[in-house]
Amino acid sequence: MQADPNANLVAQRLREWNVRAVESVSEFCGEITIAVPRELIRGAADRCRQDATLHFNLLSDIVCVDRFPLEPRFELNYHLTSIPRRDKVRLRVCLSGDDPVVDSVIAVWPGANWMEREVFDLFGVRFHGHPELRRILLPEDWEGHPLRKDYPTEGFR
């Protein structure tokens, strides 16, 4: 479904920054999602935060979806909020199951620290440039990543 004018503004500003920054724009139930190539996520995030017109000053959450057995296997959704503009947008990045690595956005939003650690801990997605990427919920010696769809329901033995 074609997105509303606000989504087009975000997509337009991202395209002005880099013509490859926007793979697609969609709207569902009034929520805008902009698909971004994984190699451009940090720059796109920085553009969304620093652009005076957009001013997405809050990263509300990073959500990971395991689409196993489909490829690309993982989908990361960055939920951004502009408090001054009362606006929201979601940036989506897809990652292959063979190479679930994406740049960290901690330099853009320091609050991403624990969100990225949670996604790493539960799904095994690695964030390049994260200053302290380690487990946050599970013990350090835990085997595997329990929210992956191929994780054994009875656990490892």
Short mmCIF file of C-alpha atoms in Angstrom, two decimals, residues 26 98 105 111:
data_model
loop_
_atom_site.label_atom_id
_atom_site.label_comp_id
_atom_site.label_asym_id
_atom_site.label_seq_id
_atom_site.Cartn_x
_atom_site.Cartn_y
_atom_site.Cartn_z
CA SER A 26 4.92 0.70 2.87
CA ASP A 98 24.34 -17.03 6.93
CA VAL A 105 23.43 2.50 15.78
CA GLY A 111 20.03 3.91 24.14
#
